[in-house]
Amino acid sequence: MDESAVSGLDENYAKSAHHAEYELQSAKAGYATIQSGASLPFPIETSSGIAYVYAYFNNDGRPVSIANGQPVNGESHEITTNDDKMSAMVSPVVTKDKEWRNILKEKGFSQSIIDKMQQDGWDDMKYWKQIDVTIMTADLGFKPGHVAKWKGMMEELYPPEPEAKPEPKPEPEPVDPFVGTWMFQCVISGKFIHQKKGVDKLMQWNKEGGDNQIFEVKSMNKDWYTIKVKRTGKYWSIDGKSHSNGAKLMEYTYHGDFDQQYRFVWGGYGVYGIQVRHSEKWLYVEDMGKHNGGKINQGEWKEAYNYRWRMVKV
């Protein structure tokens, strides 16, 4: 086996930064130096068509074992056999081991620090982010100025990601204070609007708290609402859709006309006036009655307690 460098190396590889040298050792072949891209023939022994395993040594003298067709240092090496000859194509790409050393040399780190990093297991760049100032100075022997160099190098290798701007939070939907489930109490009598079973006309009655005294308020558009009897599913309506004073408040199947729409007007001290949309008149208890069964009508607005209502949230 000729121990000199093998001929046939592509000159472009030899001149490039990818140039790398390896030493080949085996009991049969002795030693030879091969360069990136070179093709090396040498005698081998075969047994049942299987070539012996040889060991490549990199520039630092560390062995890297290969078998037929296996990768070396992450690079693919094609190995073929032909009549007791084996041709090994060494990849022209710098090994990972060589790469990290070159980076540190280019940044001005001394050979002693590079060797210490390898000795302490910091020769894999994916762990470099874990090296803090204590490790640099106490363990790796960084000299003055090396800490700043290291931080600058890390910013180049792993530039900080730009801070993500927080997405603007959507404005919360305005809460309609009237939408919900309510009971309606007349101020003059203290009694509540009541749906009596089998009777369409609504009236006032002592508080019972059942579904016949509970009403669901839903918004139709700005200011105007429908009011549904919880027990029957029917809606507040004005008898005959009348515009007349004294027309009765009743429940009726939903049809969507304006006699089924109402608004609540603040009257101070926690009470409201309730206005009917189609007639623009106001709900009141007939004859200022304080008894159970008092009728609820529509009429022109008056400054009287039988026109004022408390809304009690359920």
Short mmCIF file of C-alpha atoms in Angstrom, two decimals:
data_model
loop_
_atom_site.label_atom_id
_atom_site.label_comp_id
_atom_site.label_asym_id
_atom_site.label_seq_id
_atom_site.Cartn_x
_atom_site.Cartn_y
_atom_site.Cartn_z
CA MET A 1 0.00 0.00 0.00
CA ASP A 2 1.43 3.38 -1.04
CA GLU A 3 1.41 5.52 2.09
CA SER A 4 1.58 8.80 0.15
CA ALA A 5 -1.47 10.92 -0.56
CA VAL A 6 -3.71 9.33 -3.13
CA SER A 7 -3.71 11.00 -6.53
CA GLY A 8 -6.83 11.92 -8.43
CA LEU A 9 -8.07 14.64 -6.05
CA ASP A 10 -10.16 17.31 -7.72
CA GLU A 11 -8.12 20.53 -7.43
CA ASN A 12 -11.25 22.54 -6.67
CA TYR A 13 -11.78 20.48 -3.53
CA ALA A 14 -8.20 20.90 -2.46
CA LYS A 15 -8.40 24.69 -2.75
CA SER A 16 -11.85 25.03 -1.20
CA ALA A 17 -12.83 25.58 2.42
CA HIS A 18 -14.36 22.11 2.31
CA HIS A 19 -10.91 20.45 2.20
CA ALA A 20 -10.58 17.78 4.87
CA GLU A 21 -8.01 15.08 5.58
CA TYR A 22 -8.51 11.64 7.05
CA GLU A 23 -6.20 8.77 7.96
CA LEU A 24 -7.11 5.21 7.08
CA GLN A 25 -5.94 2.42 9.34
CA SER A 26 -6.23 -1.33 9.08
CA ALA A 27 -4.09 -4.31 9.84
CA LYS A 28 -3.87 -5.12 6.14
CA ALA A 29 -3.51 -1.70 4.54
CA GLY A 30 -1.32 0.17 6.97
CA TYR A 31 -1.66 3.93 6.90
CA ALA A 32 -2.52 6.32 4.10
CA THR A 33 -3.66 9.92 3.94
CA ILE A 34 -6.68 10.60 1.70
CA GLN A 35 -8.23 13.91 0.82
CA SER A 36 -11.80 14.99 0.24
CA GLY A 37 -13.17 13.65 -3.00
CA ALA A 38 -10.35 11.13 -3.51
CA SER A 39 -10.89 7.52 -4.59
CA LEU A 40 -8.71 5.08 -2.67
CA PRO A 41 -8.08 1.49 -3.83
CA PHE A 42 -6.55 -0.87 -1.30
CA PRO A 43 -6.50 -4.64 -0.68
CA ILE A 44 -9.08 -6.11 1.64
CA GLU A 45 -10.11 -9.53 2.79
CA THR A 46 -13.65 -10.72 2.16
CA SER A 47 -15.62 -13.48 3.76
CA SER A 48 -18.88 -14.52 2.13
CA GLY A 49 -18.88 -11.23 0.21
CA ILE A 50 -18.65 -9.06 3.37
CA ALA A 51 -15.80 -6.55 3.58
CA TYR A 52 -13.90 -6.02 6.81
CA VAL A 53 -14.67 -2.83 8.70
CA TYR A 54 -12.00 -0.13 8.64
CA ALA A 55 -11.71 3.01 10.76
CA TYR A 56 -11.33 6.57 9.49
CA PHE A 57 -9.52 9.01 11.74
CA ASN A 58 -10.30 12.71 11.45
CA ASN A 59 -7.82 15.57 11.84
CA ASP A 60 -8.11 15.47 15.61
CA GLY A 61 -7.14 11.81 15.73
CA ARG A 62 -10.58 10.59 16.83
CA PRO A 63 -11.68 7.35 15.16
CA VAL A 64 -14.92 7.16 13.23
CA SER A 65 -15.90 3.58 12.42
CA ILE A 66 -17.69 2.75 9.18
CA ALA A 67 -19.05 -0.38 7.60
CA ASN A 68 -20.05 -1.02 4.01
CA GLY A 69 -22.42 1.77 2.91
CA GLN A 70 -22.79 3.40 6.33
CA PRO A 71 -22.54 7.20 6.90
CA VAL A 72 -19.52 8.87 8.51
CA ASN A 73 -19.99 12.02 10.65
CA GLY A 74 -23.39 12.51 9.08
CA GLU A 75 -22.04 12.37 5.50
CA SER A 76 -22.64 9.50 3.07
CA HIS A 77 -19.67 7.38 1.94
CA GLU A 78 -20.18 4.98 -0.93
CA ILE A 79 -18.13 1.78 -0.55
CA THR A 80 -18.01 -0.81 -3.33
CA THR A 81 -16.03 -4.02 -3.69
CA ASN A 82 -14.58 -5.51 -6.86
CA ASP A 83 -12.08 -8.38 -6.96
CA ASP A 84 -10.57 -7.75 -3.55
CA LYS A 85 -10.52 -3.98 -4.12
CA MET A 86 -12.58 -1.42 -2.24
CA SER A 87 -13.15 2.15 -3.39
CA ALA A 88 -14.12 4.67 -0.70
CA MET A 89 -15.54 8.03 -1.79
CA VAL A 90 -14.97 10.53 0.99
CA SER A 91 -17.50 13.37 1.08
CA PRO A 92 -16.05 16.84 0.33
CA VAL A 93 -18.31 18.44 2.96
CA VAL A 94 -16.60 19.51 6.18
CA THR A 95 -17.54 17.28 9.07
CA LYS A 96 -19.66 18.67 11.92
CA ASP A 97 -16.65 18.36 14.19
CA LYS A 98 -14.58 20.54 11.87
CA GLU A 99 -17.35 23.08 11.37
CA TRP A 100 -17.79 24.15 14.99
CA ARG A 101 -14.03 24.51 15.44
CA ASN A 102 -13.76 26.74 12.38
CA ILE A 103 -16.57 28.96 13.66
CA LEU A 104 -14.80 29.51 16.98
CA LYS A 105 -11.43 30.11 15.30
CA GLU A 106 -12.97 32.72 12.97
CA LYS A 107 -14.43 34.51 16.01
CA GLY A 108 -11.01 34.69 17.71
CA PHE A 109 -11.30 31.96 20.37
CA SER A 110 -8.03 30.32 21.35
CA GLN A 111 -7.16 26.70 20.65
CA SER A 112 -7.07 25.95 24.38
CA ILE A 113 -10.67 27.07 24.78
CA ILE A 114 -11.73 25.06 21.73
CA ASP A 115 -10.03 21.94 23.13
CA LYS A 116 -11.62 22.51 26.55
CA MET A 117 -15.06 22.81 24.96
CA GLN A 118 -14.57 19.47 23.23
CA GLN A 119 -13.27 17.89 26.43
CA ASP A 120 -16.30 19.12 28.41
CA GLY A 121 -18.80 17.94 25.76
CA TRP A 122 -19.70 21.33 24.26
CA ASP A 123 -18.74 20.32 20.71
CA ASP A 124 -22.39 20.05 19.61
CA MET A 125 -23.70 23.48 18.66
CA LYS A 126 -27.28 22.65 19.60
CA TYR A 127 -26.25 22.89 23.27
CA TRP A 128 -24.46 26.24 23.03
CA LYS A 129 -27.45 28.24 24.19
CA GLN A 130 -27.07 26.57 27.58
CA ILE A 131 -23.57 27.95 28.14
CA ASP A 132 -23.91 30.80 30.62
CA VAL A 133 -21.29 33.19 32.05
CA THR A 134 -20.48 30.84 34.95
CA ILE A 135 -19.69 27.95 32.61
CA MET A 136 -17.64 30.25 30.34
CA THR A 137 -15.41 31.61 33.09
CA ALA A 138 -15.28 28.83 35.72
CA ASP A 139 -15.34 25.72 33.51
CA LEU A 140 -14.09 26.72 30.06
CA GLY A 141 -11.53 29.34 31.10
CA PHE A 142 -12.79 32.19 28.93
CA LYS A 143 -10.35 35.07 28.94
CA PRO A 144 -11.36 38.75 29.24
CA GLY A 145 -13.31 39.79 26.18
CA HIS A 146 -14.34 36.24 25.26
CA VAL A 147 -17.68 36.54 27.06
CA ALA A 148 -18.66 39.54 24.94
CA LYS A 149 -17.40 37.74 21.80
CA TRP A 150 -19.48 34.69 22.70
CA LYS A 151 -22.65 36.76 23.19
CA GLY A 152 -22.09 38.53 19.88
CA MET A 153 -21.52 35.22 18.11
CA MET A 154 -24.68 33.72 19.61
CA GLU A 155 -26.73 36.71 18.43
CA GLU A 156 -25.43 36.07 14.90
CA LEU A 157 -26.06 32.32 15.02
CA TYR A 158 -29.41 32.56 16.80
CA PRO A 159 -30.83 36.04 16.23
CA PRO A 160 -33.64 36.83 18.66
CA GLU A 161 -37.07 36.39 17.22
CA PRO A 162 -39.01 39.62 16.87
CA GLU A 163 -41.48 40.14 19.63
CA ALA A 164 -44.90 39.14 18.53
CA LYS A 165 -47.29 42.02 18.78
CA PRO A 166 -50.30 41.04 20.85
CA GLU A 167 -53.40 40.75 18.77
CA PRO A 168 -55.89 43.46 19.57
CA LYS A 169 -58.64 42.16 21.76
CA PRO A 170 -62.06 42.52 20.22
CA GLU A 171 -64.26 45.06 21.86
CA PRO A 172 -66.76 43.30 24.08
CA GLU A 173 -70.29 43.34 22.82
CA PRO A 174 -72.29 45.95 24.71
CA VAL A 175 -74.56 44.35 27.27
CA ASP A 176 -78.22 45.25 26.86
CA PRO A 177 -79.48 45.91 30.39
CA PHE A 178 -83.06 44.92 29.54
CA VAL A 179 -82.49 41.61 27.77
CA GLY A 180 -83.18 38.74 30.14
CA THR A 181 -85.88 37.28 32.35
CA TRP A 182 -87.99 39.60 34.51
CA MET A 183 -91.02 40.10 36.71
CA PHE A 184 -92.94 43.39 36.43
CA GLN A 185 -94.32 45.03 39.60
CA CYS A 186 -96.78 47.93 39.62
CA VAL A 187 -95.65 50.66 42.02
CA ILE A 188 -99.16 51.63 43.19
CA SER A 189 -100.22 48.15 44.27
CA GLY A 190 -96.98 46.21 44.74
CA LYS A 191 -98.57 43.42 42.68
CA PHE A 192 -97.07 41.73 39.60
CA ILE A 193 -98.19 41.31 36.00
CA HIS A 194 -99.82 37.90 35.88
CA GLN A 195 -101.08 35.48 33.22
CA LYS A 196 -104.13 33.62 34.50
CA LYS A 197 -104.66 30.16 33.06
CA GLY A 198 -107.31 30.14 30.32
CA VAL A 199 -107.49 33.96 30.18
CA ASP A 200 -105.88 35.99 27.38
CA LYS A 201 -105.98 39.33 29.20
CA LEU A 202 -103.06 40.02 31.52
CA MET A 203 -103.72 41.35 35.02
CA GLN A 204 -101.99 42.16 38.31
CA TRP A 205 -101.72 39.66 41.16
CA ASN A 206 -99.89 38.94 44.37
CA LYS A 207 -96.40 37.64 43.85
CA GLU A 208 -96.35 33.90 43.18
CA GLY A 209 -93.06 33.61 41.25
CA GLY A 210 -94.35 30.98 38.82
CA ASP A 211 -93.73 30.90 35.07
CA ASN A 212 -97.00 32.79 34.57
CA GLN A 213 -95.40 35.82 36.27
CA ILE A 214 -92.01 35.49 34.56
CA PHE A 215 -91.37 37.15 31.20
CA GLU A 216 -88.53 36.89 28.70
CA VAL A 217 -87.40 40.22 27.21
CA LYS A 218 -85.64 40.16 23.82
CA SER A 219 -84.29 43.07 21.80
CA MET A 220 -85.87 43.78 18.40
CA ASN A 221 -83.78 46.84 17.54
CA LYS A 222 -82.57 49.90 19.37
CA ASP A 223 -84.85 50.63 22.33
CA TRP A 224 -87.70 48.25 21.40
CA TYR A 225 -88.30 44.78 22.86
CA THR A 226 -90.64 41.82 22.70
CA ILE A 227 -91.93 40.33 25.97
CA LYS A 228 -92.84 36.63 26.09
CA VAL A 229 -94.84 34.83 28.78
CA LYS A 230 -92.58 32.02 29.98
CA ARG A 231 -95.43 29.61 30.74
CA THR A 232 -97.30 29.85 27.41
CA GLY A 233 -94.67 31.11 24.95
CA LYS A 234 -97.09 33.86 23.83
CA TYR A 235 -96.22 37.56 23.64
CA TRP A 236 -97.51 40.75 25.13
CA SER A 237 -99.93 42.32 22.63
CA ILE A 238 -102.59 45.04 22.59
CA ASP A 239 -106.09 43.70 22.13
CA GLY A 240 -107.11 44.11 18.47
CA LYS A 241 -103.94 46.14 17.81
CA SER A 242 -106.03 49.08 18.99
CA HIS A 243 -104.69 52.63 19.23
CA SER A 244 -107.42 53.64 21.70
CA ASN A 245 -107.00 54.56 25.33
CA GLY A 246 -108.18 51.75 27.57
CA ALA A 247 -107.27 48.92 25.16
CA LYS A 248 -106.27 45.86 27.18
CA LEU A 249 -102.82 44.24 27.46
CA MET A 250 -103.10 40.55 26.52
CA GLU A 251 -100.98 37.59 25.39
CA TYR A 252 -101.02 36.45 21.79
CA THR A 253 -99.10 34.24 19.35
CA TYR A 254 -96.07 36.09 17.95
CA HIS A 255 -96.68 38.01 14.69
CA GLY A 256 -94.04 40.75 14.90
CA ASP A 257 -96.26 43.83 14.52
CA PHE A 258 -95.52 46.96 16.52
CA ASP A 259 -98.26 46.25 19.09
CA GLN A 260 -95.95 43.46 20.28
CA GLN A 261 -93.01 45.82 20.83
CA TYR A 262 -92.33 47.87 23.96
CA ARG A 263 -89.68 50.11 25.43
CA PHE A 264 -88.69 50.97 29.00
CA VAL A 265 -88.26 54.64 29.95
CA TRP A 266 -86.42 55.49 33.14
CA GLY A 267 -88.61 57.35 35.62
CA GLY A 268 -86.12 57.65 38.48
CA TYR A 269 -85.97 55.80 41.80
CA GLY A 270 -85.66 52.41 40.10
CA VAL A 271 -88.96 52.58 38.22
CA TYR A 272 -89.88 52.69 34.51
CA GLY A 273 -92.69 53.66 32.22
CA ILE A 274 -93.55 51.01 29.61
CA GLN A 275 -94.52 52.40 26.19
CA VAL A 276 -96.29 50.53 23.37
CA ARG A 277 -94.64 51.13 20.00
CA HIS A 278 -97.61 51.12 17.61
CA SER A 279 -99.80 53.54 19.62
CA GLU A 280 -97.10 55.40 21.58
CA LYS A 281 -99.32 54.97 24.67
CA TRP A 282 -98.28 53.69 28.10
CA LEU A 283 -99.22 50.67 30.20
CA TYR A 284 -101.07 51.33 33.48
CA VAL A 285 -103.28 49.53 36.03
CA GLU A 286 -106.93 50.36 35.46
CA ASP A 287 -108.59 52.70 38.00
CA MET A 288 -105.43 52.75 40.12
CA GLY A 289 -106.58 49.38 41.45
CA LYS A 290 -104.70 47.61 44.21
CA HIS A 291 -106.63 44.33 44.10
CA ASN A 292 -105.79 40.99 42.51
CA GLY A 293 -107.16 40.82 38.98
CA GLY A 294 -106.75 44.53 38.24
CA LYS A 295 -106.69 45.02 34.43
CA ILE A 296 -103.69 46.46 32.58
CA ASN A 297 -104.52 48.92 29.78
CA GLN A 298 -102.77 51.40 27.48
CA GLY A 299 -103.38 55.14 27.76
CA GLU A 300 -101.90 58.63 27.53
CA TRP A 301 -99.01 59.20 29.92
CA LYS A 302 -99.86 60.45 33.41
CA GLU A 303 -97.63 61.27 36.37
CA ALA A 304 -99.25 58.61 38.53
CA TYR A 305 -97.98 55.54 40.34
CA ASN A 306 -100.26 53.19 38.41
CA TYR A 307 -98.15 54.10 35.31
CA ARG A 308 -94.87 53.19 36.98
CA TRP A 309 -93.27 49.72 37.07
CA ARG A 310 -90.39 48.04 38.81
CA MET A 311 -88.45 45.44 36.83
CA VAL A 312 -87.31 42.57 39.07
CA LYS A 313 -84.55 40.41 37.56
CA VAL A 314 -85.16 36.69 37.77
#
